[in-house]
Every structure is written in structure tokens, then in C-alpha cells.
Amino acid sequence: MYKRQPHFVPIDLWVYYDADDDRTLDPGEGVIGIPVLVYDTATGIQITQDFTDEEGHLQFTVAAQGLARLDIPYLGVSYVVGEEGATVYVRVAPAAP
């Protein structure tokens, strides 16, 4: 079976609670301490895990044979990032009154 050589995938992630419901990341809306897991889609192996910082931000580069899949279990979301990398915004909407 052919095995791909790992390539580097840059990922820039922002998780925010959109308190004013304007669909824009504003100062003070970042969600701190959200765990993020990253898996290699070619192997299914977890590559890394980390937590968002005080601004709801997490930036890293992973080595993957396939695409990189970001899982945010706490929020029940998952994103697949291509070889070119991506900036991902995860918006947490305010509850309806």
C-alpha cells in the first residue's frame, strides 16, 4: 500500500461567544480553554490536542499524511482542513430570549 509523505498543515482557530449576535468576533468574545483535538484523516491517528487561549485563539501547524480534522468535542463540531491550511472561526450563538 502506498503511504503518503507527511506535509505541514497550518491551522488558525478562533472560538468565540457572539454576545451581541453580530456574527463578528469582537474583543472580549473569545472562549478560553476549549479543548481541540486534531486527527490525520489518512491514518485516523490523533496528531495533537491543545486549548484555546484567553482570546479564544489557537494557532499551530501539524504534520499529516492526509487532511487534518479538527474536533471540538465540547461544542460538538468538526472541521476538515485541506493541505493548504485554513483559518477557522467557530461561533457560539447566544441563546434565544
mmCIF file of N, CA, C and O in Angstrom:
data_model
loop_
_atom_site.group_PDB
_atom_site.id
_atom_site.type_symbol
_atom_site.label_atom_id
_atom_site.label_comp_id
_atom_site.label_asym_id
_atom_site.label_seq_id
_atom_site.Cartn_x
_atom_site.Cartn_y
_atom_site.Cartn_z
ATOM 1 N N MET A 1 0.834 -1.178 0.000
ATOM 2 C CA MET A 1 0.000 0.000 0.000
ATOM 3 C C MET A 1 0.883 1.248 0.000
ATOM 4 O O MET A 1 1.881 1.319 0.697
ATOM 5 N N TYR A 2 0.483 2.221 -0.806
ATOM 6 C CA TYR A 2 1.226 3.467 -0.913
ATOM 7 C C TYR A 2 1.003 4.339 0.317
ATOM 8 O O TYR A 2 -0.124 4.540 0.747
ATOM 9 N N LYS A 3 2.082 4.829 0.892
ATOM 10 C CA LYS A 3 1.992 5.694 2.066
ATOM 11 C C LYS A 3 2.476 7.085 1.675
ATOM 12 O O LYS A 3 3.600 7.236 1.193
ATOM 13 N N ARG A 4 1.623 8.081 1.867
ATOM 14 C CA ARG A 4 1.981 9.466 1.551
ATOM 15 C C ARG A 4 2.975 10.006 2.570
ATOM 16 O O ARG A 4 2.921 9.654 3.741
ATOM 17 N N GLN A 5 3.822 10.858 2.101
ATOM 18 C CA GLN A 5 4.737 11.554 2.993
ATOM 19 C C GLN A 5 3.953 12.635 3.746
ATOM 20 O O GLN A 5 3.070 13.269 3.176
ATOM 21 N N PRO A 6 4.254 12.834 5.003
ATOM 22 C CA PRO A 6 3.564 13.888 5.752
ATOM 23 C C PRO A 6 3.845 15.268 5.155
ATOM 24 O O PRO A 6 4.919 15.515 4.603
ATOM 25 N N HIS A 7 2.878 16.121 5.234
ATOM 26 C CA HIS A 7 3.007 17.516 4.816
ATOM 27 C C HIS A 7 2.533 18.376 5.987
ATOM 28 O O HIS A 7 1.838 17.898 6.886
ATOM 29 N N PHE A 8 2.910 19.627 5.966
ATOM 30 C CA PHE A 8 2.573 20.526 7.069
ATOM 31 C C PHE A 8 1.290 21.295 6.760
ATOM 32 O O PHE A 8 1.146 21.850 5.673
ATOM 33 N N VAL A 9 0.373 21.298 7.727
ATOM 34 C CA VAL A 9 -0.927 21.958 7.580
ATOM 35 C C VAL A 9 -1.035 23.047 8.652
ATOM 36 O O VAL A 9 -1.160 22.740 9.842
ATOM 37 N N PRO A 10 -1.001 24.332 8.239
ATOM 38 C CA PRO A 10 -1.160 25.418 9.215
ATOM 39 C C PRO A 10 -2.635 25.647 9.535
ATOM 40 O O PRO A 10 -3.483 25.686 8.638
ATOM 41 N N ILE A 11 -2.937 25.787 10.818
ATOM 42 C CA ILE A 11 -4.316 25.985 11.258
ATOM 43 C C ILE A 11 -4.367 27.163 12.226
ATOM 44 O O ILE A 11 -3.568 27.248 13.156
ATOM 45 N N ASP A 12 -5.304 28.045 11.974
ATOM 46 C CA ASP A 12 -5.537 29.222 12.810
ATOM 47 C C ASP A 12 -6.998 29.150 13.241
ATOM 48 O O ASP A 12 -7.896 29.282 12.407
ATOM 49 N N LEU A 13 -7.251 28.903 14.516
ATOM 50 C CA LEU A 13 -8.604 28.663 15.012
ATOM 51 C C LEU A 13 -9.027 29.740 16.002
ATOM 52 O O LEU A 13 -8.251 30.112 16.884
ATOM 53 N N TRP A 14 -10.266 30.206 15.845
ATOM 54 C CA TRP A 14 -10.856 31.170 16.762
ATOM 55 C C TRP A 14 -12.203 30.622 17.228
ATOM 56 O O TRP A 14 -13.048 30.264 16.402
ATOM 57 N N VAL A 15 -12.407 30.552 18.537
ATOM 58 C CA VAL A 15 -13.685 30.128 19.098
ATOM 59 C C VAL A 15 -14.220 31.319 19.892
ATOM 60 O O VAL A 15 -13.533 31.842 20.767
ATOM 61 N N TYR A 16 -15.458 31.746 19.556
ATOM 62 C CA TYR A 16 -15.988 32.923 20.238
ATOM 63 C C TYR A 16 -17.481 32.805 20.521
ATOM 64 O O TYR A 16 -18.224 32.162 19.796
ATOM 65 N N TYR A 17 -17.881 33.423 21.648
ATOM 66 C CA TYR A 17 -19.280 33.540 22.028
ATOM 67 C C TYR A 17 -19.760 34.889 21.522
ATOM 68 O O TYR A 17 -19.319 35.936 21.998
ATOM 69 N N ASP A 18 -20.649 34.881 20.542
ATOM 70 C CA ASP A 18 -21.102 36.096 19.869
ATOM 71 C C ASP A 18 -22.165 36.803 20.708
ATOM 72 O O ASP A 18 -23.355 36.803 20.380
ATOM 73 N N ALA A 19 -21.722 37.421 21.802
ATOM 74 C CA ALA A 19 -22.625 38.008 22.803
ATOM 75 C C ALA A 19 -23.606 39.016 22.207
ATOM 76 O O ALA A 19 -24.764 39.066 22.606
ATOM 77 N N ASP A 20 -23.162 39.828 21.237
ATOM 78 C CA ASP A 20 -24.047 40.840 20.648
ATOM 79 C C ASP A 20 -24.727 40.351 19.364
ATOM 80 O O ASP A 20 -25.416 41.112 18.696
ATOM 81 N N ASP A 21 -24.527 39.075 19.021
ATOM 82 C CA ASP A 21 -25.184 38.418 17.877
ATOM 83 C C ASP A 21 -24.970 39.161 16.556
ATOM 84 O O ASP A 21 -25.843 39.176 15.693
ATOM 85 N N ASP A 22 -23.759 39.745 16.386
ATOM 86 C CA ASP A 22 -23.485 40.453 15.136
ATOM 87 C C ASP A 22 -22.677 39.606 14.144
ATOM 88 O O ASP A 22 -22.265 40.096 13.104
ATOM 89 N N ARG A 23 -22.458 38.335 14.492
ATOM 90 C CA ARG A 23 -21.733 37.378 13.640
ATOM 91 C C ARG A 23 -20.296 37.823 13.330
ATOM 92 O O ARG A 23 -19.727 37.474 12.313
ATOM 93 N N THR A 24 -19.738 38.591 14.274
ATOM 94 C CA THR A 24 -18.362 39.071 14.151
ATOM 95 C C THR A 24 -17.639 38.823 15.466
ATOM 96 O O THR A 24 -18.206 39.049 16.536
ATOM 97 N N LEU A 25 -16.386 38.393 15.370
ATOM 98 C CA LEU A 25 -15.564 38.212 16.564
ATOM 99 C C LEU A 25 -15.121 39.583 17.061
ATOM 100 O O LEU A 25 -14.361 40.282 16.390
ATOM 101 N N ASP A 26 -15.644 39.977 18.207
ATOM 102 C CA ASP A 26 -15.306 41.262 18.807
ATOM 103 C C ASP A 26 -14.402 41.038 20.014
ATOM 104 O O ASP A 26 -14.373 39.932 20.576
ATOM 105 N N PRO A 27 -13.659 42.063 20.430
ATOM 106 C CA PRO A 27 -12.822 41.934 21.622
ATOM 107 C C PRO A 27 -13.649 41.474 22.822
ATOM 108 O O PRO A 27 -14.775 41.927 23.025
ATOM 109 N N GLY A 28 -13.091 40.539 23.586
ATOM 110 C CA GLY A 28 -13.740 40.038 24.775
ATOM 111 C C GLY A 28 -14.694 38.875 24.536
ATOM 112 O O GLY A 28 -15.269 38.357 25.480
ATOM 113 N N GLU A 29 -14.897 38.460 23.273
ATOM 114 C CA GLU A 29 -15.827 37.370 22.980
ATOM 115 C C GLU A 29 -15.142 36.010 22.849
ATOM 116 O O GLU A 29 -15.815 34.993 22.715
ATOM 117 N N GLY A 30 -13.825 35.962 22.885
ATOM 118 C CA GLY A 30 -13.110 34.695 22.767
ATOM 119 C C GLY A 30 -13.422 33.761 23.922
ATOM 120 O O GLY A 30 -13.594 34.202 25.057
ATOM 121 N N VAL A 31 -13.514 32.464 23.624
ATOM 122 C CA VAL A 31 -13.815 31.469 24.654
ATOM 123 C C VAL A 31 -12.516 30.786 25.076
ATOM 124 O O VAL A 31 -11.847 30.144 24.259
ATOM 125 N N ILE A 32 -12.173 30.917 26.334
ATOM 126 C CA ILE A 32 -10.925 30.402 26.890
ATOM 127 C C ILE A 32 -11.034 28.913 27.232
ATOM 128 O O ILE A 32 -12.051 28.464 27.750
ATOM 129 N N GLY A 33 -9.949 28.177 26.973
ATOM 130 C CA GLY A 33 -9.819 26.811 27.474
ATOM 131 C C GLY A 33 -10.626 25.741 26.760
ATOM 132 O O GLY A 33 -10.865 24.686 27.338
ATOM 133 N N ILE A 34 -11.030 25.985 25.526
ATOM 134 C CA ILE A 34 -11.775 24.968 24.779
ATOM 135 C C ILE A 34 -10.789 23.931 24.238
ATOM 136 O O ILE A 34 -9.851 24.281 23.523
ATOM 137 N N PRO A 35 -10.976 22.647 24.564
ATOM 138 C CA PRO A 35 -10.068 21.622 24.048
ATOM 139 C C PRO A 35 -10.332 21.345 22.568
ATOM 140 O O PRO A 35 -11.482 21.265 22.133
ATOM 141 N N VAL A 36 -9.239 21.217 21.828
ATOM 142 C CA VAL A 36 -9.302 20.953 20.385
ATOM 143 C C VAL A 36 -8.414 19.751 20.094
ATOM 144 O O VAL A 36 -7.245 19.722 20.489
ATOM 145 N N LEU A 37 -8.971 18.762 19.415
ATOM 146 C CA LEU A 37 -8.230 17.569 19.016
ATOM 147 C C LEU A 37 -8.045 17.610 17.504
ATOM 148 O O LEU A 37 -8.952 18.040 16.782
ATOM 149 N N VAL A 38 -6.888 17.159 17.030
ATOM 150 C CA VAL A 38 -6.633 17.135 15.587
ATOM 151 C C VAL A 38 -6.236 15.723 15.184
ATOM 152 O O VAL A 38 -5.363 15.110 15.801
ATOM 153 N N TYR A 39 -6.898 15.220 14.124
ATOM 154 C CA TYR A 39 -6.651 13.874 13.615
ATOM 155 C C TYR A 39 -6.184 13.924 12.173
ATOM 156 O O TYR A 39 -6.575 14.813 11.414
ATOM 157 N N ASP A 40 -5.358 12.966 11.792
ATOM 158 C CA ASP A 40 -4.941 12.780 10.401
ATOM 159 C C ASP A 40 -6.017 11.922 9.736
ATOM 160 O O ASP A 40 -6.281 10.798 10.158
ATOM 161 N N THR A 41 -6.662 12.436 8.681
ATOM 162 C CA THR A 41 -7.743 11.688 8.040
ATOM 163 C C THR A 41 -7.241 10.456 7.297
ATOM 164 O O THR A 41 -8.003 9.515 7.086
ATOM 165 N N ALA A 42 -5.980 10.422 6.922
ATOM 166 C CA ALA A 42 -5.431 9.260 6.197
ATOM 167 C C ALA A 42 -5.196 8.079 7.123
ATOM 168 O O ALA A 42 -5.344 6.932 6.722
ATOM 169 N N THR A 43 -4.831 8.379 8.376
ATOM 170 C CA THR A 43 -4.489 7.301 9.308
ATOM 171 C C THR A 43 -5.493 7.143 10.437
ATOM 172 O O THR A 43 -5.526 6.104 11.095
ATOM 173 N N GLY A 44 -6.276 8.185 10.695
ATOM 174 C CA GLY A 44 -7.215 8.172 11.813
ATOM 175 C C GLY A 44 -6.550 8.422 13.156
ATOM 176 O O GLY A 44 -7.195 8.406 14.201
ATOM 177 N N ILE A 45 -5.258 8.665 13.135
ATOM 178 C CA ILE A 45 -4.493 8.863 14.367
ATOM 179 C C ILE A 45 -4.601 10.313 14.840
ATOM 180 O O ILE A 45 -4.536 11.243 14.043
ATOM 181 N N GLN A 46 -4.749 10.479 16.167
ATOM 182 C CA GLN A 46 -4.747 11.822 16.734
ATOM 183 C C GLN A 46 -3.337 12.386 16.629
ATOM 184 O O GLN A 46 -2.371 11.772 17.075
ATOM 185 N N ILE A 47 -3.238 13.568 16.042
ATOM 186 C CA ILE A 47 -1.935 14.216 15.836
ATOM 187 C C ILE A 47 -1.550 15.054 17.043
ATOM 188 O O ILE A 47 -0.422 15.041 17.499
ATOM 189 N N THR A 48 -2.517 15.823 17.536
ATOM 190 C CA THR A 48 -2.241 16.723 18.650
ATOM 191 C C THR A 48 -3.533 17.124 19.340
ATOM 192 O O THR A 48 -4.620 16.847 18.831
ATOM 193 N N GLN A 49 -3.387 17.767 20.476
ATOM 194 C CA GLN A 49 -4.514 18.399 21.157
ATOM 195 C C GLN A 49 -3.985 19.607 21.896
ATOM 196 O O GLN A 49 -2.817 19.645 22.295
ATOM 197 N N ASP A 50 -4.844 20.603 22.037
ATOM 198 C CA ASP A 50 -4.447 21.825 22.729
ATOM 199 C C ASP A 50 -5.717 22.558 23.168
ATOM 200 O O ASP A 50 -6.814 22.052 22.948
ATOM 201 N N PHE A 51 -5.544 23.737 23.763
ATOM 202 C CA PHE A 51 -6.659 24.505 24.290
ATOM 203 C C PHE A 51 -6.594 25.933 23.763
ATOM 204 O O PHE A 51 -5.498 26.482 23.572
ATOM 205 N N THR A 52 -7.755 26.558 23.568
ATOM 206 C CA THR A 52 -7.775 27.954 23.145
ATOM 207 C C THR A 52 -7.229 28.838 24.264
ATOM 208 O O THR A 52 -7.378 28.526 25.440
ATOM 209 N N ASP A 53 -6.608 29.937 23.871
ATOM 210 C CA ASP A 53 -6.020 30.856 24.848
ATOM 211 C C ASP A 53 -7.064 31.854 25.356
ATOM 212 O O ASP A 53 -8.261 31.711 25.097
ATOM 213 N N GLU A 54 -6.600 32.888 26.060
ATOM 214 C CA GLU A 54 -7.504 33.861 26.676
ATOM 215 C C GLU A 54 -8.309 34.670 25.665
ATOM 216 O O GLU A 54 -9.271 35.347 26.019
ATOM 217 N N GLU A 55 -7.934 34.607 24.390
ATOM 218 C CA GLU A 55 -8.686 35.302 23.337
ATOM 219 C C GLU A 55 -9.526 34.337 22.502
ATOM 220 O O GLU A 55 -10.093 34.732 21.488
ATOM 221 N N GLY A 56 -9.555 33.049 22.905
ATOM 222 C CA GLY A 56 -10.285 32.051 22.131
ATOM 223 C C GLY A 56 -9.521 31.599 20.903
ATOM 224 O O GLY A 56 -10.089 31.037 19.976
ATOM 225 N N HIS A 57 -8.230 31.819 20.907
ATOM 226 C CA HIS A 57 -7.382 31.574 19.742
ATOM 227 C C HIS A 57 -6.467 30.372 19.947
ATOM 228 O O HIS A 57 -5.996 30.121 21.050
ATOM 229 N N LEU A 58 -6.223 29.662 18.869
ATOM 230 C CA LEU A 58 -5.270 28.556 18.881
ATOM 231 C C LEU A 58 -4.650 28.489 17.495
ATOM 232 O O LEU A 58 -5.357 28.393 16.486
ATOM 233 N N GLN A 59 -3.337 28.578 17.426
ATOM 234 C CA GLN A 59 -2.628 28.547 16.151
ATOM 235 C C GLN A 59 -1.538 27.494 16.219
ATOM 236 O O GLN A 59 -0.759 27.461 17.171
ATOM 237 N N PHE A 60 -1.489 26.626 15.203
ATOM 238 C CA PHE A 60 -0.487 25.577 15.179
ATOM 239 C C PHE A 60 -0.349 25.032 13.773
ATOM 240 O O PHE A 60 -1.161 25.318 12.892
ATOM 241 N N THR A 61 0.706 24.269 13.558
ATOM 242 C CA THR A 61 0.946 23.576 12.295
ATOM 243 C C THR A 61 1.153 22.110 12.626
ATOM 244 O O THR A 61 1.928 21.780 13.519
ATOM 245 N N VAL A 62 0.431 21.237 11.910
ATOM 246 C CA VAL A 62 0.537 19.800 12.145
ATOM 247 C C VAL A 62 1.097 19.115 10.913
ATOM 248 O O VAL A 62 0.949 19.596 9.797
ATOM 249 N N ALA A 63 1.761 17.980 11.114
ATOM 250 C CA ALA A 63 2.240 17.142 10.015
ATOM 251 C C ALA A 63 1.231 16.014 9.826
ATOM 252 O O ALA A 63 0.961 15.262 10.765
ATOM 253 N N ALA A 64 0.658 15.927 8.621
ATOM 254 C CA ALA A 64 -0.367 14.915 8.348
ATOM 255 C C ALA A 64 -0.104 14.266 6.993
ATOM 256 O O ALA A 64 0.417 14.904 6.084
ATOM 257 N N GLN A 65 -0.493 13.009 6.866
ATOM 258 C CA GLN A 65 -0.408 12.322 5.578
ATOM 259 C C GLN A 65 -1.622 12.656 4.718
ATOM 260 O O GLN A 65 -1.538 12.682 3.502
ATOM 261 N N GLY A 66 -2.770 12.869 5.361
ATOM 262 C CA GLY A 66 -3.996 13.229 4.653
ATOM 263 C C GLY A 66 -4.397 14.636 5.018
ATOM 264 O O GLY A 66 -3.556 15.503 5.215
ATOM 265 N N LEU A 67 -5.693 14.850 5.144
ATOM 266 C CA LEU A 67 -6.199 16.131 5.593
ATOM 267 C C LEU A 67 -6.189 16.141 7.120
ATOM 268 O O LEU A 67 -6.061 15.099 7.743
ATOM 269 N N ALA A 68 -6.329 17.309 7.700
ATOM 270 C CA ALA A 68 -6.390 17.425 9.155
ATOM 271 C C ALA A 68 -7.844 17.654 9.557
ATOM 272 O O ALA A 68 -8.517 18.505 8.989
ATOM 273 N N ARG A 69 -8.323 16.890 10.544
ATOM 274 C CA ARG A 69 -9.684 17.059 11.041
ATOM 275 C C ARG A 69 -9.624 17.620 12.453
ATOM 276 O O ARG A 69 -9.062 17.010 13.350
ATOM 277 N N LEU A 70 -10.211 18.799 12.645
ATOM 278 C CA LEU A 70 -10.301 19.420 13.962
ATOM 279 C C LEU A 70 -11.594 18.964 14.605
ATOM 280 O O LEU A 70 -12.660 19.089 14.000
ATOM 281 N N ASP A 71 -11.520 18.457 15.805
ATOM 282 C CA ASP A 71 -12.695 18.088 16.573
ATOM 283 C C ASP A 71 -12.731 18.948 17.827
ATOM 284 O O ASP A 71 -11.727 19.070 18.532
ATOM 285 N N ILE A 72 -13.891 19.524 18.074
ATOM 286 C CA ILE A 72 -14.109 20.295 19.294
ATOM 287 C C ILE A 72 -15.265 19.607 20.009
ATOM 288 O O ILE A 72 -16.432 19.982 19.837
ATOM 289 N N PRO A 73 -14.946 18.557 20.789
ATOM 290 C CA PRO A 73 -15.992 17.740 21.409
ATOM 291 C C PRO A 73 -16.967 18.530 22.280
ATOM 292 O O PRO A 73 -18.165 18.271 22.267
ATOM 293 N N TYR A 74 -16.476 19.495 23.018
ATOM 294 C CA TYR A 74 -17.315 20.279 23.932
ATOM 295 C C TYR A 74 -18.443 20.980 23.189
ATOM 296 O O TYR A 74 -19.538 21.149 23.712
ATOM 297 N N LEU A 75 -18.168 21.404 21.951
ATOM 298 C CA LEU A 75 -19.161 22.109 21.147
ATOM 299 C C LEU A 75 -19.838 21.203 20.121
ATOM 300 O O LEU A 75 -20.745 21.630 19.417
ATOM 301 N N GLY A 76 -19.348 19.963 19.992
ATOM 302 C CA GLY A 76 -19.934 19.028 19.040
ATOM 303 C C GLY A 76 -19.690 19.402 17.592
ATOM 304 O O GLY A 76 -20.530 19.134 16.731
ATOM 305 N N VAL A 77 -18.541 20.032 17.318
ATOM 306 C CA VAL A 77 -18.245 20.427 15.941
ATOM 307 C C VAL A 77 -16.958 19.781 15.451
ATOM 308 O O VAL A 77 -16.075 19.430 16.240
ATOM 309 N N SER A 78 -16.886 19.645 14.126
ATOM 310 C CA SER A 78 -15.729 19.045 13.488
ATOM 311 C C SER A 78 -15.506 19.756 12.160
ATOM 312 O O SER A 78 -16.476 20.061 11.448
ATOM 313 N N TYR A 79 -14.258 20.030 11.821
ATOM 314 C CA TYR A 79 -13.904 20.686 10.567
ATOM 315 C C TYR A 79 -12.761 19.918 9.921
ATOM 316 O O TYR A 79 -11.841 19.495 10.613
ATOM 317 N N VAL A 80 -12.802 19.786 8.605
ATOM 318 C CA VAL A 80 -11.698 19.185 7.871
ATOM 319 C C VAL A 80 -10.941 20.309 7.185
ATOM 320 O O VAL A 80 -11.537 21.163 6.516
ATOM 321 N N VAL A 81 -9.614 20.317 7.374
ATOM 322 C CA VAL A 81 -8.752 21.357 6.824
ATOM 323 C C VAL A 81 -7.874 20.737 5.750
ATOM 324 O O VAL A 81 -7.235 19.708 5.986
ATOM 325 N N GLY A 82 -7.855 21.347 4.569
ATOM 326 C CA GLY A 82 -7.060 20.854 3.444
ATOM 327 C C GLY A 82 -5.570 21.065 3.644
ATOM 328 O O GLY A 82 -5.125 21.676 4.621
ATOM 329 N N GLU A 83 -4.801 20.580 2.687
ATOM 330 C CA GLU A 83 -3.339 20.651 2.770
ATOM 331 C C GLU A 83 -2.816 22.077 2.854
ATOM 332 O O GLU A 83 -1.744 22.316 3.401
ATOM 333 N N GLU A 84 -3.571 23.030 2.301
ATOM 334 C CA GLU A 84 -3.123 24.424 2.306
ATOM 335 C C GLU A 84 -3.324 25.098 3.649
ATOM 336 O O GLU A 84 -2.830 26.190 3.886
ATOM 337 N N GLY A 85 -4.086 24.449 4.549
ATOM 338 C CA GLY A 85 -4.357 25.023 5.862
ATOM 339 C C GLY A 85 -5.576 25.924 5.809
ATOM 340 O O GLY A 85 -6.197 26.088 4.756
ATOM 341 N N ALA A 86 -5.927 26.514 6.940
ATOM 342 C CA ALA A 86 -7.113 27.369 6.981
ATOM 343 C C ALA A 86 -7.176 28.166 8.273
ATOM 344 O O ALA A 86 -6.552 27.817 9.264
ATOM 345 N N THR A 87 -7.970 29.234 8.204
ATOM 346 C CA THR A 87 -8.394 29.960 9.389
ATOM 347 C C THR A 87 -9.840 29.564 9.618
ATOM 348 O O THR A 87 -10.673 29.686 8.721
ATOM 349 N N VAL A 88 -10.132 29.072 10.816
ATOM 350 C CA VAL A 88 -11.467 28.567 11.140
ATOM 351 C C VAL A 88 -12.039 29.399 12.280
ATOM 352 O O VAL A 88 -11.385 29.592 13.303
ATOM 353 N N TYR A 89 -13.268 29.888 12.074
ATOM 354 C CA TYR A 89 -13.988 30.621 13.118
ATOM 355 C C TYR A 89 -15.143 29.752 13.586
ATOM 356 O O TYR A 89 -15.960 29.305 12.774
ATOM 357 N N VAL A 90 -15.210 29.519 14.887
ATOM 358 C CA VAL A 90 -16.308 28.747 15.470
ATOM 359 C C VAL A 90 -17.115 29.720 16.322
ATOM 360 O O VAL A 90 -16.649 30.186 17.356
ATOM 361 N N ARG A 91 -18.315 30.026 15.847
ATOM 362 C CA ARG A 91 -19.197 30.980 16.512
ATOM 363 C C ARG A 91 -20.156 30.225 17.429
ATOM 364 O O ARG A 91 -20.822 29.289 17.006
ATOM 365 N N VAL A 92 -20.217 30.663 18.679
ATOM 366 C CA VAL A 92 -21.201 30.146 19.617
ATOM 367 C C VAL A 92 -22.264 31.220 19.721
ATOM 368 O O VAL A 92 -21.984 32.338 20.173
ATOM 369 N N ALA A 93 -23.468 30.908 19.262
ATOM 370 C CA ALA A 93 -24.551 31.897 19.229
ATOM 371 C C ALA A 93 -25.161 32.078 20.613
ATOM 372 O O ALA A 93 -25.235 31.120 21.396
ATOM 373 N N PRO A 94 -25.618 33.284 20.920
ATOM 374 C CA PRO A 94 -26.292 33.498 22.198
ATOM 375 C C PRO A 94 -27.640 32.782 22.199
ATOM 376 O O PRO A 94 -28.248 32.580 21.147
ATOM 377 N N ALA A 95 -28.091 32.396 23.368
ATOM 378 C CA ALA A 95 -29.381 31.716 23.489
ATOM 379 C C ALA A 95 -30.512 32.697 23.169
ATOM 380 O O ALA A 95 -30.439 33.872 23.486
ATOM 381 N N ALA A 96 -31.549 32.169 22.560
ATOM 382 C CA ALA A 96 -32.729 32.987 22.241
ATOM 383 C C ALA A 96 -33.436 33.372 23.538
ATOM 384 O O ALA A 96 -33.506 32.573 24.474
ATOM 385 N N PRO A 97 -33.959 34.592 23.580
ATOM 386 C CA PRO A 97 -34.651 35.040 24.815
ATOM 387 C C PRO A 97 -35.929 34.287 25.065
ATOM 388 O O PRO A 97 -36.536 33.714 24.287
#
